[in-house]
XYZ file of C-alpha atoms in Angstrom:
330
model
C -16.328 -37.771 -29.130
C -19.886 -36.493 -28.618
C -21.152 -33.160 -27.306
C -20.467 -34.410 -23.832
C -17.176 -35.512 -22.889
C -15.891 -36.954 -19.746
C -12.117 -35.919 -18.791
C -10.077 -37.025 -15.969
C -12.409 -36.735 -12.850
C -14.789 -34.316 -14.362
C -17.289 -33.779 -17.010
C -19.062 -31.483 -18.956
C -22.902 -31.559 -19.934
C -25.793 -30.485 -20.603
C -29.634 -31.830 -19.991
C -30.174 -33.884 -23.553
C -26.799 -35.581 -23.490
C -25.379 -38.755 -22.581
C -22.069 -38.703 -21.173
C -19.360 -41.052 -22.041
C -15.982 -41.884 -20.777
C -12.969 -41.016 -22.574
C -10.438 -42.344 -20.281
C -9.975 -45.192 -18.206
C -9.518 -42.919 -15.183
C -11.955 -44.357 -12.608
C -15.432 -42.348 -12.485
C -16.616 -40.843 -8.987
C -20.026 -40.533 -7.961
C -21.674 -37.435 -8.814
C -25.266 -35.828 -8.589
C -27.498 -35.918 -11.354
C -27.911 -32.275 -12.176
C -31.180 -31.494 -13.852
C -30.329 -27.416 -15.424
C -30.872 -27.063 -18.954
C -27.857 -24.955 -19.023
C -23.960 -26.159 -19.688
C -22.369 -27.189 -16.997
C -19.466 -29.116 -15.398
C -18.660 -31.161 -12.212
C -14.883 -32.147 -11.245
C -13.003 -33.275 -8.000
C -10.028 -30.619 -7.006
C -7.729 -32.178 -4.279
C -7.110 -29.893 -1.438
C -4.654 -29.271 1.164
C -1.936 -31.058 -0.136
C 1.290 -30.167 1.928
C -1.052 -28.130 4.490
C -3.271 -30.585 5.816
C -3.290 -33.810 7.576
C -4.782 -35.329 5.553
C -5.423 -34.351 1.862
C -9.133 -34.265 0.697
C -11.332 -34.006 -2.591
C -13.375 -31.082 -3.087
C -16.242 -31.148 -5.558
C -17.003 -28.096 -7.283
C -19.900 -27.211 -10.193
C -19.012 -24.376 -13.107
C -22.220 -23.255 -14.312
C -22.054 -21.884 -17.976
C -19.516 -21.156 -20.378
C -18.902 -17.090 -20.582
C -15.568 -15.528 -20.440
C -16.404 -13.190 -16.579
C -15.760 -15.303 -13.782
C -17.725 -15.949 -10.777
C -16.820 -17.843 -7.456
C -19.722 -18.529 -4.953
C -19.080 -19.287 -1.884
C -21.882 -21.133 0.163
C -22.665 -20.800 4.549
C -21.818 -22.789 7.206
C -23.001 -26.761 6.694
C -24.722 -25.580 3.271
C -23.990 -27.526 -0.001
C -23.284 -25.503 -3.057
C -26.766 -26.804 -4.492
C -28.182 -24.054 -1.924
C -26.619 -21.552 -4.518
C -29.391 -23.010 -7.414
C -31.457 -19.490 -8.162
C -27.883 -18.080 -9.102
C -26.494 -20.837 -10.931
C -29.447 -21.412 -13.266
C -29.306 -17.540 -13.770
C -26.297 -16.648 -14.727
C -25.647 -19.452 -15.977
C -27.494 -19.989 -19.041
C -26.994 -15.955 -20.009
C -23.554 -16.957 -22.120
C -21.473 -13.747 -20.089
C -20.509 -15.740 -17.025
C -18.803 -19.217 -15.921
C -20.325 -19.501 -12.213
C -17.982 -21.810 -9.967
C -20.255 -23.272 -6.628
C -18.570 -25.806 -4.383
C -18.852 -27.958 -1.175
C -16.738 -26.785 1.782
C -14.888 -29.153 3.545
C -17.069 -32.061 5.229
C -20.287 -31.052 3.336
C -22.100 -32.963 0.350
C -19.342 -34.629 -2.016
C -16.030 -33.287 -0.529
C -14.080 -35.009 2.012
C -13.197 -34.128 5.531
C -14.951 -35.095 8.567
C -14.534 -33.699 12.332
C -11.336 -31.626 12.150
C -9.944 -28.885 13.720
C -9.575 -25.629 11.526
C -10.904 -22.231 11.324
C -11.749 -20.266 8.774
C -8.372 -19.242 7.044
C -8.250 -22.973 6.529
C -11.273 -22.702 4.494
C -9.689 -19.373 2.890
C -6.596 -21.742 1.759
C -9.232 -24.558 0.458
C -10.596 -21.766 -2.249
C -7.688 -20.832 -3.035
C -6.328 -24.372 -3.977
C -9.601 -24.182 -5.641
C -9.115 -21.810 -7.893
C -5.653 -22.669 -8.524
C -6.836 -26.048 -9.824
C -8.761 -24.430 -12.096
C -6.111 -21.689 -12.888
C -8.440 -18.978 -11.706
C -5.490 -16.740 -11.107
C -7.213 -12.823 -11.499
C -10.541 -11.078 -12.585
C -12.469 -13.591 -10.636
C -15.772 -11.995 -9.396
C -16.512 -13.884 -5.335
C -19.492 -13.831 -3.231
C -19.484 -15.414 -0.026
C -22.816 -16.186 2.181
C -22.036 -16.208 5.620
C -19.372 -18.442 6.519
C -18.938 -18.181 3.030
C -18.211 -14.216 3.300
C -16.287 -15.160 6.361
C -13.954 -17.499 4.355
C -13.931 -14.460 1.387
C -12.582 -12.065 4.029
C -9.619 -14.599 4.762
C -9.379 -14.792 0.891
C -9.063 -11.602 0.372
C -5.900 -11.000 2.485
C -3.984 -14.370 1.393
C -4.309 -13.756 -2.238
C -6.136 -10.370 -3.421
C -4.959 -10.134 -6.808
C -7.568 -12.465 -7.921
C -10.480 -10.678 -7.249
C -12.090 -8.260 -9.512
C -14.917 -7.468 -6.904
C -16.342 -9.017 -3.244
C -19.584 -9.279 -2.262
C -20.539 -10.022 1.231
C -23.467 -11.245 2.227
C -25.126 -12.104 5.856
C -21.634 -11.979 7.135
C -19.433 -10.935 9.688
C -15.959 -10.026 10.700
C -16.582 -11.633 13.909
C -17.078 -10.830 17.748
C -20.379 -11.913 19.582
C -22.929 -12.986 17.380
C -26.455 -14.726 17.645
C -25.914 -18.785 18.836
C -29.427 -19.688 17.748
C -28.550 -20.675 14.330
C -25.833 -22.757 15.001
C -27.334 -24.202 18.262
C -30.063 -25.256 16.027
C -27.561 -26.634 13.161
C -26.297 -28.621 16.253
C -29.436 -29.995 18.046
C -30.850 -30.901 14.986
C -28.272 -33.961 15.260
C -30.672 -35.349 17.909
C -33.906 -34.739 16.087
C -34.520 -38.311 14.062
C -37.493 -37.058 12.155
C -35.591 -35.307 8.960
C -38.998 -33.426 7.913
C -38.913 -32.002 11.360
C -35.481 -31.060 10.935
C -36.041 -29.387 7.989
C -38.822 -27.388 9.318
C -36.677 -26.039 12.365
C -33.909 -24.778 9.563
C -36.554 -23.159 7.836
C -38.122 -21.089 10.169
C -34.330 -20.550 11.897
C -33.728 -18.887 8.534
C -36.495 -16.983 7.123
C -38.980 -15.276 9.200
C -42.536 -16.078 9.797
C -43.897 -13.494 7.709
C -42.217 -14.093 4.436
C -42.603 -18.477 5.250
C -46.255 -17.507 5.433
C -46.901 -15.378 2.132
C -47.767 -16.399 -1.092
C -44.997 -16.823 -3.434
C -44.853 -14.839 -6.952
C -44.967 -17.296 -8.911
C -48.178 -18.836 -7.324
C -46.769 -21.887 -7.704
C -47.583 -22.892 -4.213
C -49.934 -21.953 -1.311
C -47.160 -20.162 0.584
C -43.558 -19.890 0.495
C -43.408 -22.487 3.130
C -44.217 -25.269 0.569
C -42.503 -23.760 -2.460
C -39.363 -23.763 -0.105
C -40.004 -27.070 1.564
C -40.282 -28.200 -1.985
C -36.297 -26.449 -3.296
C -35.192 -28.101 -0.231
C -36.112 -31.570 -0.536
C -34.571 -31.323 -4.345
C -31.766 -29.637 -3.445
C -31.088 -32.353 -0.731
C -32.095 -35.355 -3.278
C -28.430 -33.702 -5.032
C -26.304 -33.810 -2.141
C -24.770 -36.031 0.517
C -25.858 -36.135 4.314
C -23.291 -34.285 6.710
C -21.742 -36.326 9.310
C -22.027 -35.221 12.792
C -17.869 -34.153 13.023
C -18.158 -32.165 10.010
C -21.343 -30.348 11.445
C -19.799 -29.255 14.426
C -16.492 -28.555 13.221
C -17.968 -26.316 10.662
C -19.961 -24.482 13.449
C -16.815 -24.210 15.624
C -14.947 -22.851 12.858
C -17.388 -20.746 11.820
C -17.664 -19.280 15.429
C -13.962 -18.891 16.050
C -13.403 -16.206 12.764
C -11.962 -13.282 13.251
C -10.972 -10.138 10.747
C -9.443 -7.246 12.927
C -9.604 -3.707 11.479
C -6.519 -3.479 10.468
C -7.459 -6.449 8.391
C -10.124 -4.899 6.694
C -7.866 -1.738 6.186
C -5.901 -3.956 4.342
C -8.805 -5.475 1.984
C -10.146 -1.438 1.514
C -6.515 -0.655 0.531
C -6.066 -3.265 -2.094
C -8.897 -1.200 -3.737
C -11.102 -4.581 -4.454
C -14.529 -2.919 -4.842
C -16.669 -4.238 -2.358
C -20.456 -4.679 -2.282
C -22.414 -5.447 1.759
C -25.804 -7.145 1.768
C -27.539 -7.577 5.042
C -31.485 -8.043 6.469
C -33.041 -6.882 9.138
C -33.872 -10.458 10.732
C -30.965 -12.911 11.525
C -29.831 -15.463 13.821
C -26.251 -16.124 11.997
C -25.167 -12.576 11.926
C -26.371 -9.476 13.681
C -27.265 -6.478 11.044
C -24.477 -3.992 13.056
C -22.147 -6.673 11.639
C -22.818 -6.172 8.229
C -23.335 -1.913 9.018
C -19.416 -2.388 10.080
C -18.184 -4.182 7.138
C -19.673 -1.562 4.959
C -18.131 1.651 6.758
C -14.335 -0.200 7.262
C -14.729 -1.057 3.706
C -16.151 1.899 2.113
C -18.420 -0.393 0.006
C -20.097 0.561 -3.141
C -23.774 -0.247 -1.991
C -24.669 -1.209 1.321
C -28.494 -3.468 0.689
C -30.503 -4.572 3.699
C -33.477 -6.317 2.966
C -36.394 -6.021 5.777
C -38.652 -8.986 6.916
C -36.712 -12.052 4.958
C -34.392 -13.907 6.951
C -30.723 -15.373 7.299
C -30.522 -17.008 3.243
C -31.165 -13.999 1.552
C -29.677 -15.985 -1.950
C -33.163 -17.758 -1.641
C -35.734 -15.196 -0.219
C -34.631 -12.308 -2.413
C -32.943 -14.182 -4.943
C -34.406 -11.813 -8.140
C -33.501 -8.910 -6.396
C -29.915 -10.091 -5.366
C -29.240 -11.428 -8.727
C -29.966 -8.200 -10.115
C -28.106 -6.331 -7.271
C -25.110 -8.665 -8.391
C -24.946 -7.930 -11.847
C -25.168 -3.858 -11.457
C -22.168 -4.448 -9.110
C -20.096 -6.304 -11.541
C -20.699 -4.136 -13.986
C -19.169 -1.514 -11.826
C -16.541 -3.269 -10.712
C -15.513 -4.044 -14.060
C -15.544 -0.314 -15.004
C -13.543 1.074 -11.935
């Protein structure tokens, strides 16, 4: 058997192997992932005994370390959108970094259903059964993503070593722009046009216009236009059901405070990360989680937008890795 082996509906690899089959199980489609880093790719069925109908869930582990890491990506967002944490942590050796797609987005199954977002709670945690992630597990959630942790986090705390929760919300009225524009962009045929209207829905004018870092490009605009179109080139279109469903589900959450009482008393340190700039989640949102909670930091970035895992991505990652620390010292 070489380097790179090939077991029963998933694989593990790396960038200068060639993978071949050691089973005669029948190989699904998967993206071509280009990281230099070990990875691996699988298919986790889901729902089975809960849901009408069954589906497969793809999910990435990036790296090999023994700390665990779940990421869990925003409404209607493939897990490729997680890519400036994957490729960092990573390749360090310390962490194994799971990513997935949600139900009805990219490679996992599920179309137009009716669910809300303890549904998606129940999904990771088939997840992570699957992959016997039982304790110590390390979660983010972005977003719908945090909105799923929440749900998490009361059906099955004594997994989680820490929660971080970013651009989220317990629920109660929030801004409709982003997911009105999630939703007309259905009936806009031009995809580069479609693109652009998720760009500036989700980072504001002023950091779109500067100059990235890097220099790489003219302005962030392009060097994001750029992640976006290769981020999409490793994922599937979304069907129009799944779209809205996610939106509806997304819109429908609700944590009460004696919910969040709960998730404080199971002692689960807790980390809030919010900006001052956002059409998915107003910043009071994120200013409640933290004092229910009682979180360890409370971050709000100024002038960046919605997809702060993007925009600040440097800064987050570091933010991240202070707050594991700590919550692997409490």
């Amino acid at each position: 058997m070489s380097a790179t082996t090939a077991i029963v509906g998933e694989m593990t690899t790396t960038a200068t192997t060639t993978i071949t089959a050691t089973t005669t199980v029948e190989k699904r489609p998967m993206p071509e992932l280009p990281w230099k880093h070990a990875y691996r790719q699988g298919f986790a069925t889901i729902g089975e005994g809960r849901c009408r109908e069954p589906f497969s869930m793809y999910y990435e582990l990036h790296g090999t370390g023994p700390k665990k890491v779940a990421l869990l990506m925003g409404m209607n967002s493939p897990c490729q959108a997680w890519d400036y944490q994957t490729t960092h942590f990573g390749a360090q050796g310390e962490y194994t970094v799971l990513t997935f797609d949600a139900r009805g987005v990219g490679w996992t199954g599920g179309s137009w259903d009716w669910y809300n977002s303890e549904d998606w709670a129940r999904d990771v945690i088939d997840l992570l059964d699957h992959l016997g992630w039982t304790q110590d597990v390390h979660a983010v959630g972005h977003s719908a993503g945090g909105q799923a942790l929440l749900k998490t986090l009361l059906l099955s705390p004594e997994r989680f070593r820490s929660a971080a929760l970013l651009n989220t919300t317990a629920g109660g009225i929030r801004p409709f722009t982003g997911p009105w524009v999630f939703i007309s962009n259905l009936f806009v045929s031009d995809k580069s046009k479609q693109m652009e209207r998720l760009m500036r829905i989700n980072y504001t004018e002023n950091w779109l216009n500067e100059k990235p870092e890097d220099g790489s490009y003219n302005t962030n605009f392009e060097k994001l236009q750029a992640r976006m179109i290769a981020r999409n080139s490793r994922t599937k279109p979304q069907t129009a059901g799944s779209l809205v469903s996610q939106a509806v589900a997304s819109l429908r959450h609700w944590v009460s405070a004696s919910d969040l009482h709960k998730i404080k008393a199971s002692g689960i340190p807790t980390l809030v990360v919010s900006n001052s700039w956002d059409n998915y989640a107003y910043l009071s949102h994120s200013q409640y989680l933290n004092d229910m909670l009682e979180s360890w930091k409370f971050v709000v970035y100024e002038d960046t937008g919605h997809n702060v895992p993007t925009s600040r991505h440097k800064e987050l990652n570091q933010l991240l890795s202070d707050f594991w620390k700590h919550a692997d010292n409490v």
